[in-house]
XYZ file of C-alpha atoms in Angstrom:
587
model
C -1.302 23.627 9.216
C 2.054 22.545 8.980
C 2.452 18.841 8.269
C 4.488 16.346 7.268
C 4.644 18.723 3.967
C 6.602 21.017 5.323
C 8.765 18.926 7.376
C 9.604 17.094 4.187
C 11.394 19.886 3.071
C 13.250 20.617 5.735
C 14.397 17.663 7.654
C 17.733 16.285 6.310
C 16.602 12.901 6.965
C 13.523 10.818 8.081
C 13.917 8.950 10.815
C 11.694 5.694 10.471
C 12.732 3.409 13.280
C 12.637 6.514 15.700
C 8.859 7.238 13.961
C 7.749 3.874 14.207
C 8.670 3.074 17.527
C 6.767 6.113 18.988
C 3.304 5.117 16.505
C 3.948 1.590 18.234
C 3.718 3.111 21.756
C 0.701 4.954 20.800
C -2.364 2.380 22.342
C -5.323 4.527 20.509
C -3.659 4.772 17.315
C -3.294 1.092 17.437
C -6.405 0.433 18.243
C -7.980 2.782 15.555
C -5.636 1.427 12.427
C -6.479 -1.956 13.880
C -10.375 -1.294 13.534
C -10.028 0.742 10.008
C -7.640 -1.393 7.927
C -10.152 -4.341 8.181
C -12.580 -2.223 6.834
C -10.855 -0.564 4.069
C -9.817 -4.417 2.606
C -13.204 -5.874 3.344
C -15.089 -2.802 1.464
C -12.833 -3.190 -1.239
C -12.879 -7.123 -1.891
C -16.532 -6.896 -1.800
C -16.583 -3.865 -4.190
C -14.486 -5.610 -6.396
C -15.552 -9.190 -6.550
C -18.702 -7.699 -8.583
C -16.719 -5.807 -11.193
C -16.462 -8.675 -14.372
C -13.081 -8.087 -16.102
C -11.266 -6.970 -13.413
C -8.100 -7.881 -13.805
C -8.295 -6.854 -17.346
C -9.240 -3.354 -16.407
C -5.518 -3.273 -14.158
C -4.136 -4.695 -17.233
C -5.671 -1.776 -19.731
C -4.993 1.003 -17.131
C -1.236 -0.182 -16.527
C -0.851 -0.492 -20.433
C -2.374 2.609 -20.967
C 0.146 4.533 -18.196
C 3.125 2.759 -19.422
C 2.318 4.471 -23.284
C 1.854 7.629 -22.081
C 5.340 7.575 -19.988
C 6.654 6.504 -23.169
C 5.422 10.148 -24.762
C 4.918 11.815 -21.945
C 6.316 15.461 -23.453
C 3.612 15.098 -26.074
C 0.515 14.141 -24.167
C 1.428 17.330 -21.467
C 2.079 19.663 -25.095
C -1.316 18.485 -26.215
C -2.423 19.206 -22.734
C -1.426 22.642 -22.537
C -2.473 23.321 -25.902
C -6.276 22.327 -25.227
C -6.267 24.410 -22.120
C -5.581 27.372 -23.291
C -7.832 27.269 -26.277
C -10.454 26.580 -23.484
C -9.492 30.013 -21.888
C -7.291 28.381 -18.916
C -3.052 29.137 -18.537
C -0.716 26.708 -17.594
C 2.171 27.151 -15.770
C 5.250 25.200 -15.103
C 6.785 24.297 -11.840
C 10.118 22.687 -11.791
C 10.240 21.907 -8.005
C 7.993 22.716 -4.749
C 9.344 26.313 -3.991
C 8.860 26.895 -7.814
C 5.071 25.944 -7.317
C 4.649 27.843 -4.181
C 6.149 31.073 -5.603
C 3.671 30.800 -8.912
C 0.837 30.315 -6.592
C 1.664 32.884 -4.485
C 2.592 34.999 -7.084
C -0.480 34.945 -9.000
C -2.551 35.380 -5.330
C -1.035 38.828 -4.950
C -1.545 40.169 -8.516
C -5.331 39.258 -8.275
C -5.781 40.802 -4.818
C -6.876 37.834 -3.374
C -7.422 37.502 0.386
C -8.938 34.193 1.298
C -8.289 31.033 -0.250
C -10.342 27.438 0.307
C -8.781 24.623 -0.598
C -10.222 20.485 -1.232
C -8.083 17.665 -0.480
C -4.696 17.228 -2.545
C -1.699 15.423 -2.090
C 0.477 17.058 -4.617
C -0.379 20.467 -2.780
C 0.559 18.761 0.607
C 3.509 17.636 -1.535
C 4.807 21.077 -2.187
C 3.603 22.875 1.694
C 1.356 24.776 0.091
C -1.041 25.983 2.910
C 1.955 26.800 5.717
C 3.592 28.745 2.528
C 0.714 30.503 1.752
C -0.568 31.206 5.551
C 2.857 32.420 6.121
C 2.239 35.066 3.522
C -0.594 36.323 5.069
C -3.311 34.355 3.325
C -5.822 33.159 4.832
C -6.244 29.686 4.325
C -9.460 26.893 4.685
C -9.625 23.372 4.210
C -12.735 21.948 2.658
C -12.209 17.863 3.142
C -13.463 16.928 6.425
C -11.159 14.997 7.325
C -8.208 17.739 5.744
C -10.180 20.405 7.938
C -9.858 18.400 11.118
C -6.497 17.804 10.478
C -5.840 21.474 10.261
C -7.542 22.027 13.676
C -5.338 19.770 15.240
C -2.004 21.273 13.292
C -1.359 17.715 11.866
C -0.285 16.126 8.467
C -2.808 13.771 6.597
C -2.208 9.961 7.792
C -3.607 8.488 5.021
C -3.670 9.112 1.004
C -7.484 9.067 0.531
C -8.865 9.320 4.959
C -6.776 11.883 6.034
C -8.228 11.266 9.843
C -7.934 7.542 9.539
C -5.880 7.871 12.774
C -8.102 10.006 15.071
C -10.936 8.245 16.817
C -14.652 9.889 17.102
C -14.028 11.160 20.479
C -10.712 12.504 19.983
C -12.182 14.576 16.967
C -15.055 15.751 18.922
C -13.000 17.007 21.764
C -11.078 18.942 19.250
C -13.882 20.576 17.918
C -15.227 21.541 21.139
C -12.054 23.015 22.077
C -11.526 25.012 19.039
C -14.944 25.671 17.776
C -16.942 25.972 20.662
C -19.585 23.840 19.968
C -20.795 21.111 22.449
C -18.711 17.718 22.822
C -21.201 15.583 20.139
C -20.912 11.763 20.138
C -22.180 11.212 16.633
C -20.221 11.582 13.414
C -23.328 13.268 11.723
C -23.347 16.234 14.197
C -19.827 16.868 14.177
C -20.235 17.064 9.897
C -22.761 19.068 10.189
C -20.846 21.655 12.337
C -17.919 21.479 9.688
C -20.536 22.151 7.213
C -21.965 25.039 8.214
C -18.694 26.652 9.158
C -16.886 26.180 5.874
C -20.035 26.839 3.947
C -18.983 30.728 4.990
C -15.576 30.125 3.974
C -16.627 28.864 0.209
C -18.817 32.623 0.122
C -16.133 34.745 0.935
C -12.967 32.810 -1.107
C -11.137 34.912 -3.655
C -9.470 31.300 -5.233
C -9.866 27.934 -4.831
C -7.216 25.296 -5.205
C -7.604 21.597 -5.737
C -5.395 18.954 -7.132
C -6.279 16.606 -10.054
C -7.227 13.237 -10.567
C -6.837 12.587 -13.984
C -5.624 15.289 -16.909
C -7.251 14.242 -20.659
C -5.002 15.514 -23.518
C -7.141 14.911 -25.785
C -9.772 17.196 -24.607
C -7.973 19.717 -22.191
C -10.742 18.527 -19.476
C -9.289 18.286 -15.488
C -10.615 15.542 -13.682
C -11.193 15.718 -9.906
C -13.041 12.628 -7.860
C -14.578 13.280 -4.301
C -17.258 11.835 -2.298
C -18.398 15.280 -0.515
C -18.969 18.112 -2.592
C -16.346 20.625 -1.453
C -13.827 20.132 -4.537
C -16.815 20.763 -6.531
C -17.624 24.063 -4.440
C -13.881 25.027 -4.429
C -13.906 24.931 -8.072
C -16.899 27.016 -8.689
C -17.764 29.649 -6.578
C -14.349 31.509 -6.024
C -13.752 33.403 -8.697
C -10.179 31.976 -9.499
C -9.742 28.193 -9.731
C -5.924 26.787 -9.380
C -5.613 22.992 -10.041
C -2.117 21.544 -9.014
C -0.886 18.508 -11.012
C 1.764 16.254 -10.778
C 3.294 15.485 -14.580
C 2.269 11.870 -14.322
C -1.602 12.749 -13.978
C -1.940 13.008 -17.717
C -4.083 10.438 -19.774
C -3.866 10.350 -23.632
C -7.580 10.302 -24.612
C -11.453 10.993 -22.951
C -12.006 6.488 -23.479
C -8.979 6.126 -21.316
C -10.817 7.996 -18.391
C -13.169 5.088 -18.041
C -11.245 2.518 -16.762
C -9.124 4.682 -14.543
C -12.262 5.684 -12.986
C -13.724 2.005 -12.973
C -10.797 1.166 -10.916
C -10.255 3.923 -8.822
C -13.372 4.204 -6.453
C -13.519 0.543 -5.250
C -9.579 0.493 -4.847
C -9.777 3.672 -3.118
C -13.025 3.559 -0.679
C -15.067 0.263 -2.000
C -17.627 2.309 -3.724
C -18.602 1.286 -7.238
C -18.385 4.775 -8.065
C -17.342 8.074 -6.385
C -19.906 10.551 -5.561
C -18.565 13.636 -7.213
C -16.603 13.112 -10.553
C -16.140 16.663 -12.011
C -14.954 17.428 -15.426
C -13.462 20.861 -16.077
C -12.674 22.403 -19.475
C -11.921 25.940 -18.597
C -13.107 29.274 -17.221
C -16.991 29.757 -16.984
C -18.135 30.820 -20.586
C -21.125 33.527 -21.359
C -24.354 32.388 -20.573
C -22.783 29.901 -18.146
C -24.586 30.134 -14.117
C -21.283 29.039 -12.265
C -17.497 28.782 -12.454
C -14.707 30.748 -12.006
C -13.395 33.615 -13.858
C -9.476 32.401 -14.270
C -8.935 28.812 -14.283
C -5.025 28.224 -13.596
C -3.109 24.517 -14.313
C 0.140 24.379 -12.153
C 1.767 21.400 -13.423
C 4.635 19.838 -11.357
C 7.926 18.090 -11.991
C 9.354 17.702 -8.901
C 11.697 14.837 -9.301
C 9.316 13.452 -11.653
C 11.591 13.337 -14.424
C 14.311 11.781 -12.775
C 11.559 8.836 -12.025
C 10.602 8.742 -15.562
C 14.486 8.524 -16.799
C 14.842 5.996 -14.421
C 14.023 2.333 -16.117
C 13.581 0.623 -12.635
C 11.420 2.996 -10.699
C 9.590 4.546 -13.893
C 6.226 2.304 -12.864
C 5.693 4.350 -10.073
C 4.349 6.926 -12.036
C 1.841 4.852 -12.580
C -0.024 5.549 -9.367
C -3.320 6.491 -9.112
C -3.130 7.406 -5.674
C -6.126 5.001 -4.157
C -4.063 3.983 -1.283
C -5.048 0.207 -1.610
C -1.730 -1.068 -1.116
C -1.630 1.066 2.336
C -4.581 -0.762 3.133
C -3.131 -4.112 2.865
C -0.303 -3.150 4.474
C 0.828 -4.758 7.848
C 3.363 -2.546 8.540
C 0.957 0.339 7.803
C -1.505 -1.245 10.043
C 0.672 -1.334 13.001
C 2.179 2.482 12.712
C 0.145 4.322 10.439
C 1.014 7.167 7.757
C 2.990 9.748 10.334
C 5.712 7.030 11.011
C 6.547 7.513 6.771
C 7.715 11.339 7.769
C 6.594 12.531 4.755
C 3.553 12.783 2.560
C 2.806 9.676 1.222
C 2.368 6.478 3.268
C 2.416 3.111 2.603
C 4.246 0.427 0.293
C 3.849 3.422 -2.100
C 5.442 5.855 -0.010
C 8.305 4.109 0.714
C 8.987 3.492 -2.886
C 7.990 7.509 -3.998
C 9.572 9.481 -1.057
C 13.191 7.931 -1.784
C 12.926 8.131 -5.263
C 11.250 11.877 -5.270
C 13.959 12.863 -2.086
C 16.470 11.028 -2.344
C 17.862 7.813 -0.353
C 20.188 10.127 1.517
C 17.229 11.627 2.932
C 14.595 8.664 2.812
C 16.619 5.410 2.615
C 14.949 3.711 5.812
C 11.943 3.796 4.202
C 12.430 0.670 1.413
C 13.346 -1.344 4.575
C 9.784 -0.355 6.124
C 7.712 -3.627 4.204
C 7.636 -7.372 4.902
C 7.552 -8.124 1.105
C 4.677 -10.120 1.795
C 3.321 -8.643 -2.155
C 0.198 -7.863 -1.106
C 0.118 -4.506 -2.285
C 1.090 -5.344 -5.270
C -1.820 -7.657 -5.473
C -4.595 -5.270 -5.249
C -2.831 -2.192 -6.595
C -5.576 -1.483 -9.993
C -2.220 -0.494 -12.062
C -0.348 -3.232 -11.630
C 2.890 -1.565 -9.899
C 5.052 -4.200 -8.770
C 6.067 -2.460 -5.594
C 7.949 -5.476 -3.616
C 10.447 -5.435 -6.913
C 11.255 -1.400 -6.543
C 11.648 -1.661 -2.853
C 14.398 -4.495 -3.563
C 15.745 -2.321 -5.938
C 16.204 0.978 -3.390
C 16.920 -1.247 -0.594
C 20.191 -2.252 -2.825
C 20.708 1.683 -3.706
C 20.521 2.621 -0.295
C 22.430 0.184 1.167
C 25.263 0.868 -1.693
C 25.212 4.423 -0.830
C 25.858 3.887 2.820
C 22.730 5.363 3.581
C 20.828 2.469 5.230
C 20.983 -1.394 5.470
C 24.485 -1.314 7.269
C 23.009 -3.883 9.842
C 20.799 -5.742 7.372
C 24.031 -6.544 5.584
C 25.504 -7.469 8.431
C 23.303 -9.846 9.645
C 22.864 -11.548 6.311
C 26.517 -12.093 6.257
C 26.535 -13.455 9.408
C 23.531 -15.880 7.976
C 25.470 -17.105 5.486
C 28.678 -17.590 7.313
C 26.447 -19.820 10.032
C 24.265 -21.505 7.494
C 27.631 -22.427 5.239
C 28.288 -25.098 8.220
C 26.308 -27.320 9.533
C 28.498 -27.889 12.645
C 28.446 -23.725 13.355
C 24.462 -23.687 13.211
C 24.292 -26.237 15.677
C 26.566 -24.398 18.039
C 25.178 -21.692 17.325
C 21.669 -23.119 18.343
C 23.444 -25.079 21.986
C 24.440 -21.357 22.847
C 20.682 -20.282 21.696
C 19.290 -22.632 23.854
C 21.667 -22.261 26.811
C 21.254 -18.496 26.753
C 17.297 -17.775 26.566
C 16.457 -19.527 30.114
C 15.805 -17.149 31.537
C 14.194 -15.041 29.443
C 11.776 -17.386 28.170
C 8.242 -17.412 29.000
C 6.716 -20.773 27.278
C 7.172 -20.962 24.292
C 7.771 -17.072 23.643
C 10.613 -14.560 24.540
C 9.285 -10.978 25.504
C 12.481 -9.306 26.500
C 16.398 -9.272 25.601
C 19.239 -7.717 26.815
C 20.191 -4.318 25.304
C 20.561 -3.111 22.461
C 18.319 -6.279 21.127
C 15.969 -5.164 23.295
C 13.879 -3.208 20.552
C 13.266 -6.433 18.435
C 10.793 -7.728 21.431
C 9.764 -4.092 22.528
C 6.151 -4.343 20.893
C 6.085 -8.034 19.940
C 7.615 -11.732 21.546
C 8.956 -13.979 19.277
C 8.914 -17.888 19.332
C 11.490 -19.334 21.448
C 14.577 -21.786 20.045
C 12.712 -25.522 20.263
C 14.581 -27.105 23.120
C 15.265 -30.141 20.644
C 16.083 -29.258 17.169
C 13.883 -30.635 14.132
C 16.628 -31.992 12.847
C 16.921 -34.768 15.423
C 13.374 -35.345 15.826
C 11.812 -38.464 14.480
C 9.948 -36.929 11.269
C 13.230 -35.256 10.171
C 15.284 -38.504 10.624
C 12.217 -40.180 8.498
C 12.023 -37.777 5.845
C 16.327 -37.649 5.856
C 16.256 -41.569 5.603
C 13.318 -41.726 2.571
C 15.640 -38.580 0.601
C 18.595 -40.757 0.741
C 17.183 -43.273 -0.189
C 18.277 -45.967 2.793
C 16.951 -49.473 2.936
C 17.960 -50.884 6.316
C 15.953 -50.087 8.876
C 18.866 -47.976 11.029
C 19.421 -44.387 10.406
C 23.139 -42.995 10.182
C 23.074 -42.402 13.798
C 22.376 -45.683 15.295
C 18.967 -44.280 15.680
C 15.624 -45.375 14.554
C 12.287 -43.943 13.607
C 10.609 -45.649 16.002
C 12.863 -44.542 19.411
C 10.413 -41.406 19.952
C 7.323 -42.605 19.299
C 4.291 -43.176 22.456
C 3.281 -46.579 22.693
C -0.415 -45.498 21.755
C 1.440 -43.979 18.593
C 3.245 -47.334 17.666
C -0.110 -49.409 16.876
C -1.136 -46.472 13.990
C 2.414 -47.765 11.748
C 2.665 -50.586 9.437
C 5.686 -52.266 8.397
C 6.774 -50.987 4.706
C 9.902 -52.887 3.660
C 13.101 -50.977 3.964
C 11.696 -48.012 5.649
C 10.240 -49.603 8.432
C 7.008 -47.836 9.998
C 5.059 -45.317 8.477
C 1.532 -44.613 8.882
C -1.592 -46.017 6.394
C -1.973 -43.746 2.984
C -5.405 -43.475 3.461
C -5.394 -42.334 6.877
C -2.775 -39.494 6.209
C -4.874 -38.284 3.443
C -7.995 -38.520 5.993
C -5.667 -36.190 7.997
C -4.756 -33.763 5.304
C -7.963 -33.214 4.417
C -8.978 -32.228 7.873
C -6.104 -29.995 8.793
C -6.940 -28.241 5.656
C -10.277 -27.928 6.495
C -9.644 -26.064 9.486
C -7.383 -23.530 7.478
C -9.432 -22.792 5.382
C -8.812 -25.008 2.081
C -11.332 -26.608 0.096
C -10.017 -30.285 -0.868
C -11.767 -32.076 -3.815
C -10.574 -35.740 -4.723
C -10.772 -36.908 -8.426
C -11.068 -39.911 -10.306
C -9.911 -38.995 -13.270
C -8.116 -36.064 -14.733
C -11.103 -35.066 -17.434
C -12.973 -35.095 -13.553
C -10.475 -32.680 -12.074
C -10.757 -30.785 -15.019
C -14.397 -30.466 -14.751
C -14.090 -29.317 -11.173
C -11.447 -26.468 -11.787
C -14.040 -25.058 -14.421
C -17.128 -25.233 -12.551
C -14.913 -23.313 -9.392
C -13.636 -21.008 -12.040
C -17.237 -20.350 -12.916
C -18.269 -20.063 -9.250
C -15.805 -17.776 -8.870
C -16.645 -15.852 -12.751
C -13.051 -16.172 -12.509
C -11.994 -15.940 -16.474
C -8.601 -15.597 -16.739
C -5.887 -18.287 -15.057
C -2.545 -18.259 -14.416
C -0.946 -21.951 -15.496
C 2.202 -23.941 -15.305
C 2.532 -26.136 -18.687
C 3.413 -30.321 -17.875
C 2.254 -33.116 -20.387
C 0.121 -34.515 -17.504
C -1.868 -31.285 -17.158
C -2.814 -30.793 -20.841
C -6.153 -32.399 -20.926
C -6.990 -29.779 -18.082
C -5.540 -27.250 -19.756
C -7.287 -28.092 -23.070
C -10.862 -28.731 -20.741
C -10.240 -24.937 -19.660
C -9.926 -23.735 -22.854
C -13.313 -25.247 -24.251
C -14.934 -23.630 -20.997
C -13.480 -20.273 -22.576
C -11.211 -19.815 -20.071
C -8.000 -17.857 -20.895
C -5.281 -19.232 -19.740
C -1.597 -16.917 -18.617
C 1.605 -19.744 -19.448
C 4.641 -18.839 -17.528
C 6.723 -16.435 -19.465
């Protein structure tokens, strides 16, 4: 299988735009991502939404990382040290070809021969499987969705579903093809054929490799979460059991596991819980039925350290690796997890591939997000991934690697936007110059090289009038300025646009002349926010609006609120408090 892995560490640079434009071609991968994203957020709202305390679980678990990055050396001594008094060896890899040559290593001096593997990132990380199939190993992967994948010869798409980006059929022509079973139309069928064939594989495995979720000091115990059994399997039955760890997997204490594992299942899949959560502590002992005979830790810098010396990017670490901010995602949703080049995908990957690889190599990727912050709404650890991907946005743009036309349209912004008189030539020549490539109120197609900005979407056209001369903008001009004649600085008047069947809705206010009845705007409000979306409640009283925040709140068993502090809110503010309510004050 080689992957994006492998082509991680070797291509001098990923190419984003040239990635991205070929996932936007790609009419079944659009379709798929367009079905599965959905899903992903809607399982995980509704997963959520019945955990109480849930944003003071991301609040525990980000305090909790943010400690242990502060002492990270002495959590992964402790680590070590509880391992091996369990029976287990640790090694230490500085970077990927380090890993690869312990792993190999070690495969040779124990004779093995055939090696099964369950889903890991940091192993895809490091190329792993093409190293070791390229050494004559022979290599199975136990995840569905990782065993499809290496069928087909491609990378994972997706941090947690692997095959997010192959549709049913597509997987069941590969398996006919390659396995030589019939062309089955139901998911079940085609599991059950990967079942029974890598049920063989788990019999005749020498080792068996899987990554780690979570790494306990305290207690030396591995912690790896699935949802079908194979880790487990992989773990057991071969005789020799590698785990492969990233440095940042390490939690201080056994308590701490709890709510990293409270948060990671619904983030991840929208499953209260995860099927399989497996705690290792070693080797098997005497008298035990099952478990290996070696258990091996490989625990992994990789340009982890530079991360953690770094004061801007050190939250990353934080990561729990539950993909939810790939899942909110828009730019994810439209191109999927190949487009990234590299292993991880996502707001998260564009924030860990630079910083792990360098912005020489990776420094498109920052530039691959709308900032829109969702991902660092629902992230369970509380990474605030918009900031970071300002932050290597400015690095790589310094460097020279990337941004060179970003900064040289926002120049051009502000040189245009400095003058009123240039924006309005600017928008004469706008006008002049889209005829003929506008269709309504959209333009599909531009001249080259512009033409890639409207290759998979249209974009609004230039109004034909500008706001600024329309009626409502010479209104709301006049009121800011404060004007009390009835003319507007142009000789114009707020009345020179309006319908005659529009006229009969104003009343005369002094000085401003018409405007339309209070009460009938708010009537309007009201129902345009209605048909958003927005629930509007009127109050007579603030102790009434008070009382209608709490019993929302309540609806909602919402019990913490964010607030902004004004004398006229404090008997709200002091009505929330009696309600038990605990309210966040801005800074």
């Amino acid at each position: 299988m080689g992957g994006a892995a492998d082509r991680g560490h070797t291509d001098p640079h990923i190419d984003m735009i040239g990635n991205t434009e070929r996932a936007l071609r790609d009419a079944t991968l659009t379709r798929t991502l367009g079905v599965a994203m959905p899903s992903f957020r809607q399982q995980r709202d509704a997963a959520v939404a019945e955990i109480p305390g849930w944003e003071a679980l991301r609040t525990a678990a980000a305090a909790v990382k943010d400690r242990t990055l502060e002492h990270l050396d002495d959590h992964l001594a402790q680590l070590e040290t509880q391992i091996t008094a369990g029976g287990g060896i640790v090694h230490w890899a500085r970077d990927a070809a380090d890993a690869r040559r312990i792993i190999a290593g070690l495969a040779r001096r124990r004779g093995v021969r055939r090696v099964v593997k369950s889903k890991s990132m940091v192993t895809e990380e490091i190329g792993l499987t093409p190293a070791l199939l390229a050494e004559g190993f022979g290599v199975v992967e136990t995840d569905l969705g990782e065993y499809i994948l290496q069928l087909a010869g491609e990378p994972p798409s997706h941090i947690v579903a692997p095959v997010v980006h192959k549709p049913l059929e597509a997987v069941a022509e590969l398996f006919a093809s390659r396995l030589g079973v019939p062309r089955y139309e139901r998911a079940e069928d085609l599991a059950r054929v990967a079942r029974e064939t890598l049920r063989a594989g788990f019999l005749g495995a020498d080792m068996g490799i899987s990554g780690v979720n979570f790494a306990v000091a305290e207690t030396g115990t591995l912690v790896i979460v699935e949802n079908e059994g194979n880790a487990r399997l992989t773990m057991i039955v071969p005789r020799i059991h590698v785990a492969v760890m990233g440095i940042e997997k390490v939690v201080p204490r056994l308590a701490d596991l709890g709510v990293f594992l409270r948060l990671l299942a619904p983030s991840a899949t929208g499953q209260r819980a995860s099927v399989y959560v497996s705690l290792v502590t070693g080797p098997r002992r005497p008298g035990e039925a099952d478990g290996p005979e070696e258990l091996h830790l490989v625990i992994l810098d990789g340009g982890r350290r530079r991360i953690l010396a770094d004061p801007d990017l050190r939250e990353s670490l934080r990561c729990i690796r539950c993909a939810a901010c790939a899942n909110v995602c828009p730019v994810y949703e439209r191109v999927g997890g190949h487009a990234y080049g590299w292993v991880y995908g996502g707001p998260i990957g564009t924030v860990i591939t630079p910083a792990l690889l360098g912005t020489a190599r990776a420094g498109q990727l920052p530039f691959a997000s709308t900032l829109c912050g969702a991902c660092a709404e629902v992230c369970p650890v509380k990474i605030d991934l918009p900031r970071l991907l300002l932050v290597l946005r400015d690095r790589a743009t310094r460097a020279g690697h990337a941004g060179r036309l970003d900064r040289a349209f926002a120049r051009a912004w502000t040189f245009l936007m400095a003058s009123p008189r240039r924006l309005a030539v600017l928008g004469a020549l706008g006008r002049l110059l889209q005829r003929p490539l506008r269709r309504g109120a959209w333009i599909d197609r531009l001249p080259a090289p512009l033409g890639r900005l409207v290759a998979h979407r249209a974009v609004p056209a230039l109004a034909e009038r500008p706001f600024r001369t329309s009626p409502t903008a010479r209104r709301i001009g006049l009121r800011l300025k404060g004007h009390t004649g009835t003319q507007y600085p142009d000789g114009g008047h707020p009345q020179d646009d309006l319908t005659d069947d529009q006229r009969p809705e104003m009343e005369t206010a002094p000085g401003l002349g018409p405007r339309p009845d209070p009460q009938e705007t708010l009537r309007r409000f009201v129902a345009r926010a209605a048909q958003v979306g927005v629930r509007v409640a009127s109050a007579a009283t603030l102790g009434n609006a008070a009382d209608q925040i709490a019993a929302l709140l309540a609806e909602r068993r919402a019990r913490t609120v964010a607030v902004w502090t004004t004398p006229e809110l404090a008997p709200v503010l002091d009505r929330l408090r009696t309600a038990g309510v605990d309210l966040v004050l801005p800074g």
